[in-house]
mmCIF file of C-alpha atoms and ligand atoms in Angstrom:
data_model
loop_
_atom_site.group_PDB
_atom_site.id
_atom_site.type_symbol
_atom_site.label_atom_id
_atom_site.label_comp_id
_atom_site.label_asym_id
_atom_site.label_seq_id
_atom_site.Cartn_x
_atom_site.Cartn_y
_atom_site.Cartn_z
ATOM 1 C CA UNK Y 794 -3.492 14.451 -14.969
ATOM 2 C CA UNK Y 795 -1.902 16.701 -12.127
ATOM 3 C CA UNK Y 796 1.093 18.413 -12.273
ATOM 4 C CA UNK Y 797 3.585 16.533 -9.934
ATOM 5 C CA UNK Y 798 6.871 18.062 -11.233
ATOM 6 C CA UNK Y 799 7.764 19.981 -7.529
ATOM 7 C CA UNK Y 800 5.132 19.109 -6.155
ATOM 8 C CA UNK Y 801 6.092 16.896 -3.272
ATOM 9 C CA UNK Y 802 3.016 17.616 -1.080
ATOM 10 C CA UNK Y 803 0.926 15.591 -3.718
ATOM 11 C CA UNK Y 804 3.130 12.003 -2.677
ATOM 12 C CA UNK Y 805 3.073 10.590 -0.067
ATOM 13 C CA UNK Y 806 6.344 7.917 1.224
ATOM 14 C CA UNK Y 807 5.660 4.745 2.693
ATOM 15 C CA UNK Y 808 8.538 3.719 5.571
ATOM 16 C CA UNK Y 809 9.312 0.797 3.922
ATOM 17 C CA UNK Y 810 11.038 2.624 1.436
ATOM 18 C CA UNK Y 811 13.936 3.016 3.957
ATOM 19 C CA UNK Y 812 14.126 -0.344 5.082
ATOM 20 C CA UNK Y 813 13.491 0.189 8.904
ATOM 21 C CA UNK Y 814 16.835 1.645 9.030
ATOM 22 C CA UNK Y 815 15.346 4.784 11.548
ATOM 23 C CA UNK Y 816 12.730 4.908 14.414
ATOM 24 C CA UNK Y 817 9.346 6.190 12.578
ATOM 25 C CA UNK Y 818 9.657 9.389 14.917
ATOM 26 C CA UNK Y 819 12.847 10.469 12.685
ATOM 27 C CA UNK Y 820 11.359 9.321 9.131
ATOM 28 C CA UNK Y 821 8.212 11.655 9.885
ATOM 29 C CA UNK Y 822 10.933 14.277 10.202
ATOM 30 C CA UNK Y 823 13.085 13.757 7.015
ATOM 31 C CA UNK Y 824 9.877 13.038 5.023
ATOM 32 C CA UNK Y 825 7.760 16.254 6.317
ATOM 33 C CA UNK Y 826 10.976 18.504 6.109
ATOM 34 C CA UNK Y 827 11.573 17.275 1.850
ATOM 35 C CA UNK Y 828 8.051 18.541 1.604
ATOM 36 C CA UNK Y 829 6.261 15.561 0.856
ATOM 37 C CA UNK Y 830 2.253 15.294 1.905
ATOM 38 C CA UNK Y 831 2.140 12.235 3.730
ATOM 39 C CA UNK Y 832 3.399 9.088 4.853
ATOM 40 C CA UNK Y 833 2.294 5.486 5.572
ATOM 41 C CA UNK Y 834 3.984 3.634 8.868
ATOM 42 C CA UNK Y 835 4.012 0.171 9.252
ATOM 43 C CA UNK Y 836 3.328 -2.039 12.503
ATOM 44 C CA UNK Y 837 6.504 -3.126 13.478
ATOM 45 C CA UNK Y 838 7.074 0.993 14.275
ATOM 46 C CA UNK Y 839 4.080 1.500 15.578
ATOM 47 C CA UNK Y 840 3.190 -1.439 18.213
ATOM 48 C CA UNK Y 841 4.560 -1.072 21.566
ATOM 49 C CA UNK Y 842 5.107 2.591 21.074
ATOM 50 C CA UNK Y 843 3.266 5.803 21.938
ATOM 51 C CA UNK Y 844 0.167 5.626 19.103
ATOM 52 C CA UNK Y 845 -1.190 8.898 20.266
ATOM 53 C CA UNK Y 846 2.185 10.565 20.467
ATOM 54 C CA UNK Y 847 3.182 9.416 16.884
ATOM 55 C CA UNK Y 848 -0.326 10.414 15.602
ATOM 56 C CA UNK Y 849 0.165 13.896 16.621
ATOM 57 C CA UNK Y 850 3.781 14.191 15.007
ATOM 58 C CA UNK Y 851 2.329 13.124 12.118
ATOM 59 C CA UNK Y 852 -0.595 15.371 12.245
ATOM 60 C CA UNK Y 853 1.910 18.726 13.705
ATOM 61 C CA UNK Y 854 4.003 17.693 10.459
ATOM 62 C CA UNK Y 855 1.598 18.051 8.499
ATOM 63 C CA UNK Y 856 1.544 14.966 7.244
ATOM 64 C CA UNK Y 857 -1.502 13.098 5.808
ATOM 65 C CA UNK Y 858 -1.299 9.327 6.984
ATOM 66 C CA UNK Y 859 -2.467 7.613 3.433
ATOM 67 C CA UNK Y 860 -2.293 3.950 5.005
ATOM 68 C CA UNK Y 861 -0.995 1.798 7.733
ATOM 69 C CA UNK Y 862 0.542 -1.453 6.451
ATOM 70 C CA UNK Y 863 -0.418 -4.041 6.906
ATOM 71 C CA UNK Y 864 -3.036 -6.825 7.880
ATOM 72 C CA UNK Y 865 -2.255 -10.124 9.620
ATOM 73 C CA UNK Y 866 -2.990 -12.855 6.488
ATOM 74 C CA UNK Y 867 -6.389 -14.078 6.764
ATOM 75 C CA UNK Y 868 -7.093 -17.534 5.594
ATOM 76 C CA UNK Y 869 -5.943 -19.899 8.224
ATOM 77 C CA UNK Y 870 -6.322 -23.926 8.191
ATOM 78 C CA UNK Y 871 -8.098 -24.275 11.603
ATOM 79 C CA UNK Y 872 -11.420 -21.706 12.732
ATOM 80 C CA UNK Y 873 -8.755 -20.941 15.813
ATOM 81 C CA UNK Y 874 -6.547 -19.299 14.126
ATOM 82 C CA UNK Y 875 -8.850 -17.446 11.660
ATOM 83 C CA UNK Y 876 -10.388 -15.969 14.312
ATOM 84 C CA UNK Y 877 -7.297 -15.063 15.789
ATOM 85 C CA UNK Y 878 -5.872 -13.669 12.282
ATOM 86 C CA UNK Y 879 -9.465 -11.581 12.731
ATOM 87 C CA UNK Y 880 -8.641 -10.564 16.594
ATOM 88 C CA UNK Y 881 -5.403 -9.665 15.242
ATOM 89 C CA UNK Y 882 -6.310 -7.362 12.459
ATOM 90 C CA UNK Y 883 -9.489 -5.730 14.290
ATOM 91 C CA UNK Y 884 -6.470 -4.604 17.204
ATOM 92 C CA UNK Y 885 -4.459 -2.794 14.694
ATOM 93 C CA UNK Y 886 -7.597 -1.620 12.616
ATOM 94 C CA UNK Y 887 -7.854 0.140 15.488
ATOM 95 C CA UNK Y 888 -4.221 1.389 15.938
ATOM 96 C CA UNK Y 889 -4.697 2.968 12.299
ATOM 97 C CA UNK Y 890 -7.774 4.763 13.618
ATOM 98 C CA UNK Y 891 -5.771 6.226 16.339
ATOM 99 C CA UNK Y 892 -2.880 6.935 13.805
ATOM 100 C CA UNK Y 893 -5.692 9.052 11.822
ATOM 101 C CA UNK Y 894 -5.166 6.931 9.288
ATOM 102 C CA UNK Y 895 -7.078 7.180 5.620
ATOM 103 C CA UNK Y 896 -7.140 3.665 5.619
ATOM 104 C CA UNK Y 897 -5.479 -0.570 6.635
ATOM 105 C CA UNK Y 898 -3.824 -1.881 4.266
ATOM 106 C CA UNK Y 899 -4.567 -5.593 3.615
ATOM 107 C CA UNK Y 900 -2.055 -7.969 1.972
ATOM 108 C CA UNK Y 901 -4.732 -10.666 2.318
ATOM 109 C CA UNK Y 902 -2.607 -14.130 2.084
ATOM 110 C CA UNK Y 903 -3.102 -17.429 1.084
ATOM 111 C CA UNK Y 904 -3.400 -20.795 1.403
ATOM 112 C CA UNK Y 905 -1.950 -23.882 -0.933
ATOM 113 C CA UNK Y 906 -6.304 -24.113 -1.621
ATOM 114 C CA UNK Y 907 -7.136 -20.805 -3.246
ATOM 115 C CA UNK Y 908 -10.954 -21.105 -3.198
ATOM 116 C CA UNK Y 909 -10.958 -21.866 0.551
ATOM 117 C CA UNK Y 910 -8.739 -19.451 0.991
ATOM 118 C CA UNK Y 911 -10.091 -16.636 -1.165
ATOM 119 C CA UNK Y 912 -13.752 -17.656 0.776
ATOM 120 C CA UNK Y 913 -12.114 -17.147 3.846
ATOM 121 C CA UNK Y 914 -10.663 -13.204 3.155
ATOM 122 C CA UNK Y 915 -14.164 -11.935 1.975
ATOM 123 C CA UNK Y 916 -15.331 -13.720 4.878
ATOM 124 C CA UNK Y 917 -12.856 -12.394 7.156
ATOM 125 C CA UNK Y 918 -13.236 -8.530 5.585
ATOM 126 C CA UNK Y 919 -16.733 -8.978 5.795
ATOM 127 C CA UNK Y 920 -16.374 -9.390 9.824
ATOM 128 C CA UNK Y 921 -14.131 -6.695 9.820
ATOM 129 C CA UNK Y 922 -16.235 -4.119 7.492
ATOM 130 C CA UNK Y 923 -18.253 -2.941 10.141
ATOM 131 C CA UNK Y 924 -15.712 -2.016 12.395
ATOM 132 C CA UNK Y 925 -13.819 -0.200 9.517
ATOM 133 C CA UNK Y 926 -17.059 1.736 9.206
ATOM 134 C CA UNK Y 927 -17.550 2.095 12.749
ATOM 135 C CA UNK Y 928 -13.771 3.753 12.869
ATOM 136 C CA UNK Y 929 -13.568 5.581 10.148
ATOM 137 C CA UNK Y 930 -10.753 3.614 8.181
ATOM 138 C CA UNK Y 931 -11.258 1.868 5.024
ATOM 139 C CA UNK Y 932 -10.492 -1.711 4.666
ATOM 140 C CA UNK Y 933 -7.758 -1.278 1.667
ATOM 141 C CA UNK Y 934 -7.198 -4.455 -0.288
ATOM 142 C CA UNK Y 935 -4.083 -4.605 -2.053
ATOM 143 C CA UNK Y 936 -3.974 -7.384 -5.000
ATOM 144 C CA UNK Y 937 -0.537 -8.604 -5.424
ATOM 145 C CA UNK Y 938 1.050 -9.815 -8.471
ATOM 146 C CA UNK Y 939 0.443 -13.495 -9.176
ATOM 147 C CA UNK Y 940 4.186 -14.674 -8.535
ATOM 148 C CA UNK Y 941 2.601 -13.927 -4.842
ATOM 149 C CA UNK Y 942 -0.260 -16.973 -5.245
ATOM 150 C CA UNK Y 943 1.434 -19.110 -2.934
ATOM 151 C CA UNK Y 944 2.780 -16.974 -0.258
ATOM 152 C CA UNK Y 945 1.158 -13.904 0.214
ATOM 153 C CA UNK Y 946 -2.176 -13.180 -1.549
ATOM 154 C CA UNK Y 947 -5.141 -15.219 -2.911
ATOM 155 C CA UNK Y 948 -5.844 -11.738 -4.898
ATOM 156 C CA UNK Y 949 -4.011 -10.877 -7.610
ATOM 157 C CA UNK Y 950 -6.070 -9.094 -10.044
ATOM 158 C CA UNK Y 951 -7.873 -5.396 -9.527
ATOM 159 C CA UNK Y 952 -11.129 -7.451 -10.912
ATOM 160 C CA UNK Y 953 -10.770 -9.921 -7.998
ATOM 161 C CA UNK Y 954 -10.431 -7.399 -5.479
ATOM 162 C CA UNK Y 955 -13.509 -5.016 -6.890
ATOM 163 C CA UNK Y 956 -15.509 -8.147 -6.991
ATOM 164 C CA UNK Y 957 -14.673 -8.714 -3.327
ATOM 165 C CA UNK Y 958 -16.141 -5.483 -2.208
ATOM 166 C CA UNK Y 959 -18.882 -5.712 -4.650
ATOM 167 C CA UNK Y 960 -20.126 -9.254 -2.649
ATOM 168 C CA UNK Y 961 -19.358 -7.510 0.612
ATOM 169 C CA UNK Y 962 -21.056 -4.891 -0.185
ATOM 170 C CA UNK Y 963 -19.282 -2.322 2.840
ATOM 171 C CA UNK Y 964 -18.796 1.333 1.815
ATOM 172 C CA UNK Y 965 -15.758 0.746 3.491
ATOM 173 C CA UNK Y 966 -14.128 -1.778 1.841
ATOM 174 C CA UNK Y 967 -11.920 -0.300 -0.892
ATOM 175 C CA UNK Y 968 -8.921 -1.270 -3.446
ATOM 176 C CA UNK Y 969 -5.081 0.024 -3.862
ATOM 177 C CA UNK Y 970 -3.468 0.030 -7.411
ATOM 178 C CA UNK Y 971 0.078 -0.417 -6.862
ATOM 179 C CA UNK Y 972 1.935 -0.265 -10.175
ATOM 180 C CA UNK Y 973 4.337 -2.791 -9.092
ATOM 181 C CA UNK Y 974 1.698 -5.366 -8.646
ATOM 182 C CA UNK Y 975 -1.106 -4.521 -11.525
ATOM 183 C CA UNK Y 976 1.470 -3.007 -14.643
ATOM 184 C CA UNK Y 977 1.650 -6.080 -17.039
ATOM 185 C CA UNK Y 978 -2.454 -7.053 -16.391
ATOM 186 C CA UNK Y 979 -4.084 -6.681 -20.185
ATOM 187 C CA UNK Y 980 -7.657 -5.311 -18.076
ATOM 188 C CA UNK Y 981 -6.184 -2.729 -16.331
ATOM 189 C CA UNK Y 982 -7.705 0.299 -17.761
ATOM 190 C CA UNK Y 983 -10.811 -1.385 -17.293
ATOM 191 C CA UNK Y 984 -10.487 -2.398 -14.013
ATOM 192 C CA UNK Y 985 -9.238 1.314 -12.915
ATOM 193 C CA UNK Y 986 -12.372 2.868 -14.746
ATOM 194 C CA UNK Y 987 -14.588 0.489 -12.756
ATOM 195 C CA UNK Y 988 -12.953 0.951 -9.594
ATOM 196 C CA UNK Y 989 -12.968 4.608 -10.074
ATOM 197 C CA UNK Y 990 -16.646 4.497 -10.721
ATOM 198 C CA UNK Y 991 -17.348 2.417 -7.834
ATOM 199 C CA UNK Y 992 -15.627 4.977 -5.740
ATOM 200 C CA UNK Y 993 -13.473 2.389 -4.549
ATOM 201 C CA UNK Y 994 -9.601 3.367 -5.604
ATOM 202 C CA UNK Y 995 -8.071 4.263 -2.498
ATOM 203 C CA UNK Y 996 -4.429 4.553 -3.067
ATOM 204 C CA UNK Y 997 -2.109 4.359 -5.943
ATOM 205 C CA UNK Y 998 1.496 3.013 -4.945
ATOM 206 C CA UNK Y 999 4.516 3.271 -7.227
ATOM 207 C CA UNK Y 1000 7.938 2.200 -7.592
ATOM 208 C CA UNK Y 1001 9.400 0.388 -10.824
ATOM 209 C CA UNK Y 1002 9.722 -3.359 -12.376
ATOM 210 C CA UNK Y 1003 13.946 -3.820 -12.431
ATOM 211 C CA UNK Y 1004 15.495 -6.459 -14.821
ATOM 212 C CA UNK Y 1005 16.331 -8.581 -14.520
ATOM 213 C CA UNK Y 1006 14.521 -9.770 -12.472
ATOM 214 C CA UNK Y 1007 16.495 -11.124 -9.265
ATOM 215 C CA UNK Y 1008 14.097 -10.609 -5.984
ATOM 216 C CA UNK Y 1009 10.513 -10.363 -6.702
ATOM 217 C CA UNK Y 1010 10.122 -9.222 -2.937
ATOM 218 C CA UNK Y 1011 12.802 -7.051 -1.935
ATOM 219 C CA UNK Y 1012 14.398 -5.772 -5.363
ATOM 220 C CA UNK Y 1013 11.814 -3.129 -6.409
ATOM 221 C CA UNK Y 1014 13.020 0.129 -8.328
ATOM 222 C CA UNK Y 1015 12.888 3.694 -8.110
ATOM 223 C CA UNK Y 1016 10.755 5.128 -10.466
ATOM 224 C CA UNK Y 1017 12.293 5.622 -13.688
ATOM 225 C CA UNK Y 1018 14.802 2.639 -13.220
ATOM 226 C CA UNK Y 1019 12.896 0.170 -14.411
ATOM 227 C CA UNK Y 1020 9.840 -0.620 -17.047
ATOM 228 C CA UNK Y 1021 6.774 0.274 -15.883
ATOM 229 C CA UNK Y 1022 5.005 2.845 -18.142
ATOM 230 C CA UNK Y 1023 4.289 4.710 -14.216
ATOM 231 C CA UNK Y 1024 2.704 8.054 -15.977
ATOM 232 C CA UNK Y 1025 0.382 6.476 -18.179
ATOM 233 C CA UNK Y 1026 -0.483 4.327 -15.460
ATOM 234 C CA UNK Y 1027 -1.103 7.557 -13.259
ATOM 235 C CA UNK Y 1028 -3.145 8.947 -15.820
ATOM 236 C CA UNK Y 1029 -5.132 6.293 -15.678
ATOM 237 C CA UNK Y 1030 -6.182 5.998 -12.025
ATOM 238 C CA UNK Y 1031 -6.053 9.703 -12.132
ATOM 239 C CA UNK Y 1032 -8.604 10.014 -15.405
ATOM 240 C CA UNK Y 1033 -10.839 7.559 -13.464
ATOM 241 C CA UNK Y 1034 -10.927 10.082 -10.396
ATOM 242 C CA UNK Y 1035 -8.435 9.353 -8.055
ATOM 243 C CA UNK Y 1036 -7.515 12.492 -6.613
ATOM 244 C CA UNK Y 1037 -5.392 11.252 -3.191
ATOM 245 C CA UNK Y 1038 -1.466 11.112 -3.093
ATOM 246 C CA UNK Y 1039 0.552 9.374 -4.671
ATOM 247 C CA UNK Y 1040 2.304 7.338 -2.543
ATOM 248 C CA UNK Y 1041 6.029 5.620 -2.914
ATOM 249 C CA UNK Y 1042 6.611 2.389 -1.778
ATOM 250 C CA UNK Y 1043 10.365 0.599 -2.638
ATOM 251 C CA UNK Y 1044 11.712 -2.657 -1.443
ATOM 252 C CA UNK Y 1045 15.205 -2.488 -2.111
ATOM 253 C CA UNK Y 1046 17.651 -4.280 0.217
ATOM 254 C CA UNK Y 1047 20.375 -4.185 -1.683
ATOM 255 C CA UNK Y 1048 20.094 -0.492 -2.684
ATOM 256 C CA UNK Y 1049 17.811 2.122 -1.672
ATOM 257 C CA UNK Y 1050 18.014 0.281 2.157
ATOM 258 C CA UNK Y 1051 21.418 1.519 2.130
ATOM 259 C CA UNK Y 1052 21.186 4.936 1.584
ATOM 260 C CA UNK Y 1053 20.652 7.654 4.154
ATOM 261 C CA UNK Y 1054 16.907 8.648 4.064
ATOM 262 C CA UNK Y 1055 17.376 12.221 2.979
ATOM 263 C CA UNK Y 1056 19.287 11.089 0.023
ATOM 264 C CA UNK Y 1057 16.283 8.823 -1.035
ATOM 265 C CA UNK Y 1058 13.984 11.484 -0.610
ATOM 266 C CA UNK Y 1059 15.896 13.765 -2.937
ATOM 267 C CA UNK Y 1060 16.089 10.781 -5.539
ATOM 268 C CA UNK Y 1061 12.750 10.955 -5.275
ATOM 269 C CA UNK Y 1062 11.790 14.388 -5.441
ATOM 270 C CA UNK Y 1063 14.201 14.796 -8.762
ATOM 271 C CA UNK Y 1064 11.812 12.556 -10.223
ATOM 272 C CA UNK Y 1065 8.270 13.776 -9.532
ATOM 273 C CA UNK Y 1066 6.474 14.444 -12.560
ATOM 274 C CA UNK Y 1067 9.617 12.943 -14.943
ATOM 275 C CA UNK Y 1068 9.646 9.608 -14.268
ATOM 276 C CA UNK Y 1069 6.579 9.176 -12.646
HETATM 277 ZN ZN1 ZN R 750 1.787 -1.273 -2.274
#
């Protein structure tokens, strides 16, 4: 297991983590300037502004770009707008190759019929793996925790997501283990080894499991706050050979929103290799 303890350059932040508060121009700033190794920008900062521009202040920063969040939702009730949601996501798979980004981050969603709408995102990633090859991005599947089911993923398990890519068969098609989402699954060890082996694990995203619990959306913790076991888990992904940052990712409206950036950013770096 690495060393994280002041090591910033091995994390990487994820913009959310400030709320929106500042343009993305000024969060590449504060995060590059606390040290940290890389960053991942969302679409709402992105679309509509300079990509090329941003991608080389995130490259001149030195800044790795470890994922850009996040897909349109896939299933849809009518073939119109599935191949729209599929329009939609090839456009910005596209802005995240421009960004130089690893990887697309896909927060699949879901439909009130799981099957169909489970059938529909491998169907959908499968249309969209050979354009992720194509570009250079990996299609990043992010299973969120089941209290999601209804509203915002039809994948909520690390198996479900690794069986995904094994019937799609893509080199680029790849899974994220984000300890908020996968902590309190009984499998995960085995999961992890088995993505690890499959050389699928393409990110590992932290923050901490607050009680009580209040907002299962926007009340996430800072690492340490809450009750996630977050170094075992990193030893974990890390044992089963993930070697990429580790990146921070905290919904918090009614906390770490409110704080200036660099504040956050020192919270954060205080707790490298203690808490997390
Ligand atoms: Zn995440």
């Amino acid at each position: 297991m690495r060393a994280l303890k002041n090591h910033p350059e091995l994390c990487a932040i994820n913009t959310a983590t400030f709320g929106f508060q500042v343009p993305l121009t000024l969060a590449i700033e504060a995060i590059a300037k606390a040290g940290f190794g890389g960053i991942a920008p969302w679409r709402r900062e992105v679309e509509g502004q300079d990509v090329k521009a941003l991608a080389r202040q995130m490259r001149d920063a030195g800044l790795k770009v470890t994922g850009y969040c996040r897909s349109t939702y896939i299933p849809a009730s009518t073939s119109a707008q599935f191949k729209e949601n599929i329009a939609d996501n090839l456009k910005a798979l596209q802005d995240a190759a421009a960004l130089g980004s690893d990887a697309f981050v896909f927060v699949v969603g879901t439909l009130a019929n799981l099957i169909s709408a489970r059938a529909q995102v491998q169907e959908g990633l499968g249309l969209l793996s050979q354009h992720a090859e194509n570009l250079g991005v990996k299609l990043a599947l992010e299973p969120l925790h089941p209290v999601y089911a209804a509203d915002r993923s039809c994948i909520n398990l690390v198996s479900q997501a690794l069986d995904m890519c094994d019937e799609i068969g893509s080199p680029s098609v790849s899974v994220i283990i984000d300890a908020y989402h996968v902590w309190w699954d009984p499998n995960i060890e085995r999961d992890v080894v088995r993505g690890g082996a499959a050389k699928r694990i393409q990110g590992f995203h932290v923050s901490d499991w607050l009680l009580p619990v209040t907002d299962t959306l926007n009340n996430r913790g800072m690492m340490g706050d809450g009750v996630i076991d977050l170094k075992s888990l990193r030893a974990m992904v890390e044992h089963a050979g993930y070697n990429g940052l580790v990146e921070v990712e905290i919904f918090s409206s009614a906390n770490w929103w409110k704080r200036p950036m660099d504040e956050t950013l020192q919270v954060i770096n205080d707790r490298l290799g203690e808490t997390f």
